[in-house]
mmCIF file of C-alpha atoms in Angstrom:
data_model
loop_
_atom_site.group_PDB
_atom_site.id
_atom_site.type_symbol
_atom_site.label_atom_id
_atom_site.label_comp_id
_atom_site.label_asym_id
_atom_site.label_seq_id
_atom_site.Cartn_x
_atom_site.Cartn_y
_atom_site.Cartn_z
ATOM 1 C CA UNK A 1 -15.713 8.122 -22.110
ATOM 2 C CA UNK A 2 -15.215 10.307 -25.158
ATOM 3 C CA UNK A 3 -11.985 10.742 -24.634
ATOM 4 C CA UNK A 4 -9.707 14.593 -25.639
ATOM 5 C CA UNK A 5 -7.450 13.537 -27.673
ATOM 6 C CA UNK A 6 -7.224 13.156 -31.620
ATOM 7 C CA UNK A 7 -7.658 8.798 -31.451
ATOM 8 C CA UNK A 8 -11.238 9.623 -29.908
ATOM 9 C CA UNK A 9 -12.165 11.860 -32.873
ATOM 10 C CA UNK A 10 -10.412 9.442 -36.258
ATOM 11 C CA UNK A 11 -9.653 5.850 -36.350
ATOM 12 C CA UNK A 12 -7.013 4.541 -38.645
ATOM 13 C CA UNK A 13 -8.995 4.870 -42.014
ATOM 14 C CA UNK A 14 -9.223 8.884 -41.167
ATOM 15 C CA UNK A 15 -5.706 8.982 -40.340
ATOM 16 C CA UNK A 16 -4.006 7.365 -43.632
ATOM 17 C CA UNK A 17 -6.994 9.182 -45.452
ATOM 18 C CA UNK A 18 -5.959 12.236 -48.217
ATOM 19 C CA UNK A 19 -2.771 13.165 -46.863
ATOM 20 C CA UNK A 20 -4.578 15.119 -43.444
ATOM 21 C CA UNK A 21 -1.792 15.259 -40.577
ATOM 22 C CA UNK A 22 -2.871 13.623 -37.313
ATOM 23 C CA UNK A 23 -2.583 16.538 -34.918
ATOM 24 C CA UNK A 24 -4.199 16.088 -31.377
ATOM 25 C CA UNK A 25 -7.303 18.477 -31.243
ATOM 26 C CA UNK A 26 -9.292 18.906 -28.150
ATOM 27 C CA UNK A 27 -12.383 18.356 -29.438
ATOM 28 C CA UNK A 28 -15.177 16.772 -32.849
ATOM 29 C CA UNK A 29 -13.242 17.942 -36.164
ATOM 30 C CA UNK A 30 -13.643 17.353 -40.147
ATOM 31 C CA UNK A 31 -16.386 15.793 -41.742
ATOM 32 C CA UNK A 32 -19.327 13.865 -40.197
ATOM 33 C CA UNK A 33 -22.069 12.281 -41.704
ATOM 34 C CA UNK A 34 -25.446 12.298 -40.361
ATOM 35 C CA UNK A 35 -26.593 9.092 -41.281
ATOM 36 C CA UNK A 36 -30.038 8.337 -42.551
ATOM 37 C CA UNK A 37 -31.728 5.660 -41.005
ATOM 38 C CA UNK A 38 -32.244 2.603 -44.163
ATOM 39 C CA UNK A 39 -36.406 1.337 -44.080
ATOM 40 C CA UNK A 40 -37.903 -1.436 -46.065
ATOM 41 C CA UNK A 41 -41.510 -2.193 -45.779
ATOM 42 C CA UNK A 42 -41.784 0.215 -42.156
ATOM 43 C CA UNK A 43 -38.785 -1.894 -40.646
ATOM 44 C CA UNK A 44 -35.434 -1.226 -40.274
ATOM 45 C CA UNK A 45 -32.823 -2.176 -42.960
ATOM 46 C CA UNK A 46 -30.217 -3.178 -40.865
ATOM 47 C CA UNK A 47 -27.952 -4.819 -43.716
ATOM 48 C CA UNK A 48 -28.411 -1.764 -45.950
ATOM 49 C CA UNK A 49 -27.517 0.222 -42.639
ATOM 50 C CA UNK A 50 -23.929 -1.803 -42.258
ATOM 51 C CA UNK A 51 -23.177 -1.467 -45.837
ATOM 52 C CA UNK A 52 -23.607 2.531 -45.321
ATOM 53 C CA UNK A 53 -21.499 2.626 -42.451
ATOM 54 C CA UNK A 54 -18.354 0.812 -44.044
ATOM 55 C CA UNK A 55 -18.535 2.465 -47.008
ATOM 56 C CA UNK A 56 -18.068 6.138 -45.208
ATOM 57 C CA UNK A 57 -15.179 4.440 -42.940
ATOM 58 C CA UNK A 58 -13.723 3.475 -46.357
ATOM 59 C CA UNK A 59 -14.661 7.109 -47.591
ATOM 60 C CA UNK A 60 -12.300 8.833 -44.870
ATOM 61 C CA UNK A 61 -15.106 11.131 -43.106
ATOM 62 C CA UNK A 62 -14.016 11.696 -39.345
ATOM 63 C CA UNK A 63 -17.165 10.472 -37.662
ATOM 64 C CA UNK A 64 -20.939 9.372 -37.641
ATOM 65 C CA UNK A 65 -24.279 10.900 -35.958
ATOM 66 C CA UNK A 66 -27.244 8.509 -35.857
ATOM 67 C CA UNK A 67 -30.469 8.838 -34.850
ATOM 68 C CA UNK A 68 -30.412 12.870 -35.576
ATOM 69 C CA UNK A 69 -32.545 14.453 -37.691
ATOM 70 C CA UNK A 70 -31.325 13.285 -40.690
ATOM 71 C CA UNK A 71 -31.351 10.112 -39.094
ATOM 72 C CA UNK A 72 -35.503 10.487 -38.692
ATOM 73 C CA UNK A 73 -34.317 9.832 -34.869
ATOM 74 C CA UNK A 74 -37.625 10.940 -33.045
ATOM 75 C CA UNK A 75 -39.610 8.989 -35.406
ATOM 76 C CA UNK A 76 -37.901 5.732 -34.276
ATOM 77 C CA UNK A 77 -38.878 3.724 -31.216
ATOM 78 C CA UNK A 78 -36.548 2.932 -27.827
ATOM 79 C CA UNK A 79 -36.072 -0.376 -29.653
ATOM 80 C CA UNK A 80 -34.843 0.972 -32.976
ATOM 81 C CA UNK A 81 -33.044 3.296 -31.617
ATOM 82 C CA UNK A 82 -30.927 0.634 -29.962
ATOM 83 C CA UNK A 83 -31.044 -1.934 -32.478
ATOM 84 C CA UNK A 84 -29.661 0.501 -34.874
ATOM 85 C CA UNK A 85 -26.639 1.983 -32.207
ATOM 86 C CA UNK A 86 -26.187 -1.615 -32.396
ATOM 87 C CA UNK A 87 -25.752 -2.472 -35.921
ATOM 88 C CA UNK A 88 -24.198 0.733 -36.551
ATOM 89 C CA UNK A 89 -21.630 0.369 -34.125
ATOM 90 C CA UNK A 90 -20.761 -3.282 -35.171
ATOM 91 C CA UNK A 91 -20.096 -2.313 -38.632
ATOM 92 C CA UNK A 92 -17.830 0.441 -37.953
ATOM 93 C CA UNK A 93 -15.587 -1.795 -36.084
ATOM 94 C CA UNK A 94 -14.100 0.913 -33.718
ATOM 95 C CA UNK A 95 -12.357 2.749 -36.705
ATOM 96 C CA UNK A 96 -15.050 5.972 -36.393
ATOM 97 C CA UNK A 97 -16.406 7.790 -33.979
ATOM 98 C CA UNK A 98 -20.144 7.465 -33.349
ATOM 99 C CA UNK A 99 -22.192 10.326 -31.748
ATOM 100 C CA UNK A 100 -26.297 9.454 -31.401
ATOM 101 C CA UNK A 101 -28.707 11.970 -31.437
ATOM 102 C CA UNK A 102 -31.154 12.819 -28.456
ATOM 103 C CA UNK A 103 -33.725 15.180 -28.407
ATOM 104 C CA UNK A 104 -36.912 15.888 -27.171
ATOM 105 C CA UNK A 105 -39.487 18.382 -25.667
ATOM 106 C CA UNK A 106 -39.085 17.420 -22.122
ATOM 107 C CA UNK A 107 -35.480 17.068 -20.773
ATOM 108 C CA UNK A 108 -36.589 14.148 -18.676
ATOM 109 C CA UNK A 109 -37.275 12.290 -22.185
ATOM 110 C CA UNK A 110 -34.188 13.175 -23.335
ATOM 111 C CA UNK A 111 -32.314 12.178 -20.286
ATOM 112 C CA UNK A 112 -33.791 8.211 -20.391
ATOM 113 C CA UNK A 113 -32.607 8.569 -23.720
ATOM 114 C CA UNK A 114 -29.466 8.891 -23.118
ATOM 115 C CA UNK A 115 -29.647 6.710 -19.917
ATOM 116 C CA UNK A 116 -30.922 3.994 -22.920
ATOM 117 C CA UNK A 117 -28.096 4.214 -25.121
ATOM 118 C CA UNK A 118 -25.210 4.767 -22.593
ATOM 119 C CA UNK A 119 -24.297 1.091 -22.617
ATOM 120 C CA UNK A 120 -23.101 1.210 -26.536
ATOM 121 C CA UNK A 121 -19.794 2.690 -26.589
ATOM 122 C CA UNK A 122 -20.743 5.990 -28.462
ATOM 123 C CA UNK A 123 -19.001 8.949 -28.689
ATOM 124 C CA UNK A 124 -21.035 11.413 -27.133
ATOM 125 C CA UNK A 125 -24.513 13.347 -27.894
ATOM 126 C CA UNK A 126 -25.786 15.789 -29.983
ATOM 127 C CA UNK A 127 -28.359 17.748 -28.159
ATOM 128 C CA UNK A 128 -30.566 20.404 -28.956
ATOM 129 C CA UNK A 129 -32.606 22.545 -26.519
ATOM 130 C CA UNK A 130 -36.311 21.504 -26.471
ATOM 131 C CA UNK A 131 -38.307 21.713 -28.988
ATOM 132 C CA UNK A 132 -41.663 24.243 -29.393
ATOM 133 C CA UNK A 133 -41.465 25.653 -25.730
ATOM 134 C CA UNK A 134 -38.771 28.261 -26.725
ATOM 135 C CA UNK A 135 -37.486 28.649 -23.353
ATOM 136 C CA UNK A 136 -35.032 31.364 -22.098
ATOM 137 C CA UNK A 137 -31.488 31.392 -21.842
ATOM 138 C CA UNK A 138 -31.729 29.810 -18.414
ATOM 139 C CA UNK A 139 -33.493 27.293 -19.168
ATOM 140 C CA UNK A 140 -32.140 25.815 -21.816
ATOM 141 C CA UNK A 141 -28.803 26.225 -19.515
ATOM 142 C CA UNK A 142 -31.147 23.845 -17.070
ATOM 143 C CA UNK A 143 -32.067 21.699 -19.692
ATOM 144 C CA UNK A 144 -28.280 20.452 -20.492
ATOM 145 C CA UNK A 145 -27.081 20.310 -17.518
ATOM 146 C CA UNK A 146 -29.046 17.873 -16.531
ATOM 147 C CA UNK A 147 -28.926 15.829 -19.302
ATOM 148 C CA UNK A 148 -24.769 16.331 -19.060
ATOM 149 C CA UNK A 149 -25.642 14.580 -15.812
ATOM 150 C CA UNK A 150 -26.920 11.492 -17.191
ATOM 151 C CA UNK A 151 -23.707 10.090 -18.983
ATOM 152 C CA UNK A 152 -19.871 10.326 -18.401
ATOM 153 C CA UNK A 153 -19.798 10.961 -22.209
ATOM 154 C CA UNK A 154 -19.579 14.632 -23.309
ATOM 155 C CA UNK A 155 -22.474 16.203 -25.404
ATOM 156 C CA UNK A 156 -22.334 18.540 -28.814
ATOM 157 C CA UNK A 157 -24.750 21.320 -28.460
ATOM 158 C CA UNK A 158 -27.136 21.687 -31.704
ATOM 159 C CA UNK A 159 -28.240 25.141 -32.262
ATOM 160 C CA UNK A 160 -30.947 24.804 -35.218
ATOM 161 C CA UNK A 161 -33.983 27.174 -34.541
ATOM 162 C CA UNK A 162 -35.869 26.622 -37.249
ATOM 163 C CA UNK A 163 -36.619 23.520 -36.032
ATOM 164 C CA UNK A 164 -36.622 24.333 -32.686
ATOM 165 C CA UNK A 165 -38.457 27.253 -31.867
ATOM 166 C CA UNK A 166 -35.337 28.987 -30.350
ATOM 167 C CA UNK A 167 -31.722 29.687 -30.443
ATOM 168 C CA UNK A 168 -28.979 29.855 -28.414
ATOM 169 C CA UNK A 169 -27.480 33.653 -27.371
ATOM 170 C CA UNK A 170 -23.479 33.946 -28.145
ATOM 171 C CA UNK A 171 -23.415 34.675 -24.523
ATOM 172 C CA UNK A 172 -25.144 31.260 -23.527
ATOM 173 C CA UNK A 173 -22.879 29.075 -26.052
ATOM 174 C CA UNK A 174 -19.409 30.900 -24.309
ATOM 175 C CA UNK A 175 -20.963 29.524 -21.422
ATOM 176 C CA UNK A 176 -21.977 25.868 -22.191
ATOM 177 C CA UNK A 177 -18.640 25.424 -23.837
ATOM 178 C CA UNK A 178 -16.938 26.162 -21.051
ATOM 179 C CA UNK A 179 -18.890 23.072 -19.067
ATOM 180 C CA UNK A 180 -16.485 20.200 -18.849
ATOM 181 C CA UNK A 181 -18.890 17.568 -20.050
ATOM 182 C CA UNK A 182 -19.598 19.887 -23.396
ATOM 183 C CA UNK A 183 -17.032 19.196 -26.386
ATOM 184 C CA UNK A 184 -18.568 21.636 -29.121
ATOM 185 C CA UNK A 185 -21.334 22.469 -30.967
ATOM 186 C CA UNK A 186 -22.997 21.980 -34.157
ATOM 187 C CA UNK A 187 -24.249 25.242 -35.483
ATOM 188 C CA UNK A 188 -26.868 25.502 -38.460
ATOM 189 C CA UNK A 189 -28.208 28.936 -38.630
ATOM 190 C CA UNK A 190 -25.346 30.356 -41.519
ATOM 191 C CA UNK A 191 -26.448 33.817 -40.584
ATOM 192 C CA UNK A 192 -24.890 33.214 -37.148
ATOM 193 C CA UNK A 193 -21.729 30.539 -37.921
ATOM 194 C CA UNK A 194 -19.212 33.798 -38.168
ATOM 195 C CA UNK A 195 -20.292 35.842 -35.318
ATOM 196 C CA UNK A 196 -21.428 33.475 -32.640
ATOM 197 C CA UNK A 197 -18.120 31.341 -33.515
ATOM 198 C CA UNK A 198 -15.589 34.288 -33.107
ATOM 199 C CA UNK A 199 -12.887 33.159 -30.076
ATOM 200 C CA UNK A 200 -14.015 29.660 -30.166
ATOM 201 C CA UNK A 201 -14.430 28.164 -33.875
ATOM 202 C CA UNK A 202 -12.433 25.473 -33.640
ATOM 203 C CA UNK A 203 -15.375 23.864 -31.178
ATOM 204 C CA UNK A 204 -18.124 24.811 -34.137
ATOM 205 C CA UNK A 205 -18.749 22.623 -36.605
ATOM 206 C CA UNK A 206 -20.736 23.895 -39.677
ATOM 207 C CA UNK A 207 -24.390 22.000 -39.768
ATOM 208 C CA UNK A 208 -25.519 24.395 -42.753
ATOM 209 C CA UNK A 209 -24.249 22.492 -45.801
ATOM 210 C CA UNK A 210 -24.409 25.929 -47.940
ATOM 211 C CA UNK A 211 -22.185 27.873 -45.456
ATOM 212 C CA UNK A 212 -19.599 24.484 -45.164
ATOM 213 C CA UNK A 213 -16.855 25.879 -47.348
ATOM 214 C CA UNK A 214 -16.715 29.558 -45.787
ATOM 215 C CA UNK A 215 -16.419 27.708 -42.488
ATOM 216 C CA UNK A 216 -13.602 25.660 -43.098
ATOM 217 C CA UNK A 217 -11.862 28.425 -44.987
ATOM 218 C CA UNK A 218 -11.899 30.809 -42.052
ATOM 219 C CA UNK A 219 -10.703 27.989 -39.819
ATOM 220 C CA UNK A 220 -13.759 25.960 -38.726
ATOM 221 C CA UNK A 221 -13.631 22.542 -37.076
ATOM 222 C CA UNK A 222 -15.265 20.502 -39.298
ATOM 223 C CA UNK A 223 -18.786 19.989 -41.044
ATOM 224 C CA UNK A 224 -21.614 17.766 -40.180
ATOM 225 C CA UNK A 225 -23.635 17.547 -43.457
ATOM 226 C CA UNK A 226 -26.336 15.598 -44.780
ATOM 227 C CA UNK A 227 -25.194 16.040 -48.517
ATOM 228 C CA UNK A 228 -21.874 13.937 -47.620
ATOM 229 C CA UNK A 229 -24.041 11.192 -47.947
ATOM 230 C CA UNK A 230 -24.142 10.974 -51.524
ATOM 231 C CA UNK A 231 -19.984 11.258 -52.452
ATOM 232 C CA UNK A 232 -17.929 11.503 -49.269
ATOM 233 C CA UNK A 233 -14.815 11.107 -50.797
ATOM 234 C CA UNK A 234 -15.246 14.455 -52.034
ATOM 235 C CA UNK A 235 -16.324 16.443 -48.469
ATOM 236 C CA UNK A 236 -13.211 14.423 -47.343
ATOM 237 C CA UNK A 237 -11.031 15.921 -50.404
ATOM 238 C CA UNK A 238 -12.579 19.575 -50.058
ATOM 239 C CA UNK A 239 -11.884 19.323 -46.307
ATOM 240 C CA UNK A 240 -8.255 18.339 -46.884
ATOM 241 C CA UNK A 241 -8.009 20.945 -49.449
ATOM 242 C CA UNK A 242 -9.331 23.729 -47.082
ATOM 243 C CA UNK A 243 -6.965 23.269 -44.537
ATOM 244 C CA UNK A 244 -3.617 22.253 -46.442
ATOM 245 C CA UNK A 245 -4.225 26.586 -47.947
ATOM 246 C CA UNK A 246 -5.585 24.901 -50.867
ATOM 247 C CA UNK A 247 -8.405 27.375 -50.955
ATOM 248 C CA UNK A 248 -8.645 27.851 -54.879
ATOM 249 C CA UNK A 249 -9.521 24.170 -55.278
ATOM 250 C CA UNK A 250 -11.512 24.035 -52.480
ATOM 251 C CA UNK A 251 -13.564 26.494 -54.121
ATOM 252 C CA UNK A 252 -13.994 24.908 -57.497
ATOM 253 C CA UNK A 253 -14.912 21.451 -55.686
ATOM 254 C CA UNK A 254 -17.445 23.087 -53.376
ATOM 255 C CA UNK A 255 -19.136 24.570 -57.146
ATOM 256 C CA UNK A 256 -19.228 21.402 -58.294
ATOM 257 C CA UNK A 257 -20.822 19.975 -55.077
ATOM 258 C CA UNK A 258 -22.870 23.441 -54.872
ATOM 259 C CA UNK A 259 -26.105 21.909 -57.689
ATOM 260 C CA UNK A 260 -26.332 18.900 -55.528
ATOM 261 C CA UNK A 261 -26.051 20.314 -52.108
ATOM 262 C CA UNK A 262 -29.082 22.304 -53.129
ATOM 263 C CA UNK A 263 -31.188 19.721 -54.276
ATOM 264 C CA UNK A 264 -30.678 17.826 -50.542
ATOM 265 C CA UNK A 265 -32.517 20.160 -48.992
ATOM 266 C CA UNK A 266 -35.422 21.427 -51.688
ATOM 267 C CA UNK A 267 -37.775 18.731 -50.351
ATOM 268 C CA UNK A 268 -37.833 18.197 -46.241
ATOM 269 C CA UNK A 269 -35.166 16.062 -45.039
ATOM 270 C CA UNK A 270 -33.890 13.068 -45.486
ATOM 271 C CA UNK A 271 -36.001 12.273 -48.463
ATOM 272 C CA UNK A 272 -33.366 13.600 -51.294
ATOM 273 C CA UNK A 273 -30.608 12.406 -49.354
ATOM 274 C CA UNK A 274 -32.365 8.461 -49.288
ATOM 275 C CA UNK A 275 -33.825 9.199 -52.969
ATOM 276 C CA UNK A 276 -30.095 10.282 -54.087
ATOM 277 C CA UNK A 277 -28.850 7.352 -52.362
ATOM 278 C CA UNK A 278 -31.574 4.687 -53.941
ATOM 279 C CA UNK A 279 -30.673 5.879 -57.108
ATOM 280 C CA UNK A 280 -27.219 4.154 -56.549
ATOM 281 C CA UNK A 281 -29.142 0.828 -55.590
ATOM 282 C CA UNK A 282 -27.479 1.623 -51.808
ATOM 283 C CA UNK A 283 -30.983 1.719 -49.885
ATOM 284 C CA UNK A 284 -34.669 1.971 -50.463
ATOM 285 C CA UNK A 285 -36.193 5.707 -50.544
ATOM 286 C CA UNK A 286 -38.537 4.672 -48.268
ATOM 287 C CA UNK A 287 -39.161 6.883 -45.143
ATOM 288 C CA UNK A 288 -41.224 7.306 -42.528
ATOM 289 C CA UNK A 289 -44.960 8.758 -42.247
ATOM 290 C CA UNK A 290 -45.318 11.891 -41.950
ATOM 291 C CA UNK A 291 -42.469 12.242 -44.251
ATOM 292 C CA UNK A 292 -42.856 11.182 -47.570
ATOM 293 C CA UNK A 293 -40.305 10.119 -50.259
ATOM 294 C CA UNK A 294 -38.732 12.640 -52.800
ATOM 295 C CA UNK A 295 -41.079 13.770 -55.650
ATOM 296 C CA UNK A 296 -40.437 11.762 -59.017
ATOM 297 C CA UNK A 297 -39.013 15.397 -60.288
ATOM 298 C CA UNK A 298 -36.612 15.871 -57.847
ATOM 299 C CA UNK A 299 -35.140 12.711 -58.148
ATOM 300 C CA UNK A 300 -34.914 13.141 -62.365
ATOM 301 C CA UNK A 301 -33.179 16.197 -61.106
ATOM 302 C CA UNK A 302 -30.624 14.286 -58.692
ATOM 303 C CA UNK A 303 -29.792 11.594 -60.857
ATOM 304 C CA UNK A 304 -28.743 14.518 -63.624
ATOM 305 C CA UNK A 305 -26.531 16.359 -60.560
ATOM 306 C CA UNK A 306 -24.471 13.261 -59.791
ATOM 307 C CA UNK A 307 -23.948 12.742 -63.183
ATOM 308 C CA UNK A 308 -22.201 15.777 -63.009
ATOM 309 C CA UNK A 309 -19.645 14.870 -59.865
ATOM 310 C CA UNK A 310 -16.003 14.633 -60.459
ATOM 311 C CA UNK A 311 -15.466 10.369 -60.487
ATOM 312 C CA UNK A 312 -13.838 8.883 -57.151
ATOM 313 C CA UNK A 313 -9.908 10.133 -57.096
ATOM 314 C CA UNK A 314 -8.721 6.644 -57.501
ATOM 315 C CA UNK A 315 -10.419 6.703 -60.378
ATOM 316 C CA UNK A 316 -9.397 9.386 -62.074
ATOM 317 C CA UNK A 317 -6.051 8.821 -61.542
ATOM 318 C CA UNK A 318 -6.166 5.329 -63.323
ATOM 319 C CA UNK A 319 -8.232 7.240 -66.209
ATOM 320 C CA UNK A 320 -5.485 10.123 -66.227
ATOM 321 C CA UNK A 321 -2.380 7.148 -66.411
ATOM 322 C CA UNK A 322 -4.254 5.065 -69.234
#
């Protein structure tokens, strides 16, 4: 069980990582990737998957979510889905957390999926409400708790209505939050992050990558952003830099980042996040039909904004000594 206490939400390589303090938190905090899922020829890349995975425990990000959107999670099979928790899991050697996505139109669909990954020893579930029906505020109330009846493991709501169909009322999230089996929520309407997170943002973690650095100024728990993909060493650093009152930096990192943050989401995701990450010989751009690879522009264009990213800190710290 995903247990409330800081070890459940950083392993070791989070702890040691950029100077952050350990302190105990009671539930998801800093940065979490959403990993893409690595193809090759319509099949899982497994091996390119692993080599992902360690390099963002290396990195210092608090946590990974598989099998989200991002992840291209309802476009995989039971199988995949599995085989991936799998591989994922394996790779990350217990030093992360690792939170699978679920999601569906009918709760019953998402509940076996849960029910099929609960053997892995994940972290927990992001969950949004069901897709295209737009249901009320009761309903989607319905809809997780039941699935918070499937598993012992809690769940991380996932308010993103323009993929949905719907969103969550303020009044509805007080509510879920307060269900035992319910750690937090991911929350990607920007509009919304400030006011629906008043008197509980340290549950909320940014899912808007635009909006990340005016969330963890005003105290927000973390981000979980698709861009992080690309240079996590530097989410990690602006994180660290937000909440040590290091908001000046933070600011000129997060304009730095802002060019290629952009670009991640210009064509539908994940294709610029696997195109940005090809272009480092790290995976193949390949994804999944009906979702097509980045545009030959768009990646001249991302291979120009990384050019333009501050080089790893170890790095220039040897080029400052020399």
């Amino acid at each position: 069980m995903w247990r409330t206490d800081e070890e459940s939400f950083s392993g070791p390589a989070v702890r040691a990582c950029a100077g952050i303090d350990a302190v105990p938190r009671p539930s998801p905090w800093g940065i979490w990737v959403p990993m893409i899922t690595p193809m090759r020829a319509g099949a899982l890349d497994l091996p390119a998957a692993a080599r992902l995975a360690e390099r963002y425990v290396e990195a210092g990000v608090n946590g990974l979510v598989i099998l989200g959107t991002t992840g291209e999670g309802s476009l995989l099979t039971s199988r995949e889905r599995q085989v991936f928790t799998a591989a994922v899991l394996e790779a990350v050697h217990g030093e992360l957390p690792v939170m699978a996505g679920v999601g569906a139109v009918d709760t019953r669909a998402v509940c076996a999926q849960v029910a099929e990954l609960d053997a892995f020893d994940l972290a927990g579930y992001l969950v949004p409400p069901p897709y295209y029906l737009r249901p009320s505020d009761e309903g989607i109330r319905w809809h997780f708790n039941e699935v918070a009846r499937v598993s012992d493991r809690p769940l991380m709501l996932y308010n993103v209505p323009k993929r949905t169909g719907c969103g969550m009322s303020p009044a509805l999230i007080r509510s879920l939050l307060a269900h035992p089996r319910i750690a937090a929520m991911k929350e990607c309407d920007s509009g919304n992050l400030a006011a629906r997170c008043a008197g509980s943002r340290d549950h909320v973690l940014c899912g808007e990558d635009t909006a990340m650095l005016a969330h963890l100024l005003g105290g927000g728990a973390g981000a979980i952003a698709a861009s992080s993909h690309i240079r996590p060493d530097l989410f990690v650093r602006l994180l660290h830099l937000s909440q040590t009152g290091h908001s000046g930096a933070a600011r000129a990192l997060f304009t730095r980042l802002e060019p290629l943050i952009a670009l991640m989401f210009s064509e539908p995701n994940p294709a610029p996040v696997k195109a940005a990450l090809a272009l480092s010989g790290e995976i193949s751009p390949e994804t999944r039909l009906p979702l097509r690879p980045a545009s030959s522009a768009l990646v001249q264009r991302l291979e120009e904004a990384m050019a333009l990213l501050p080089p790893p800190y170890k790095e220039r710290e040897r080029n400052l000594a020399a």
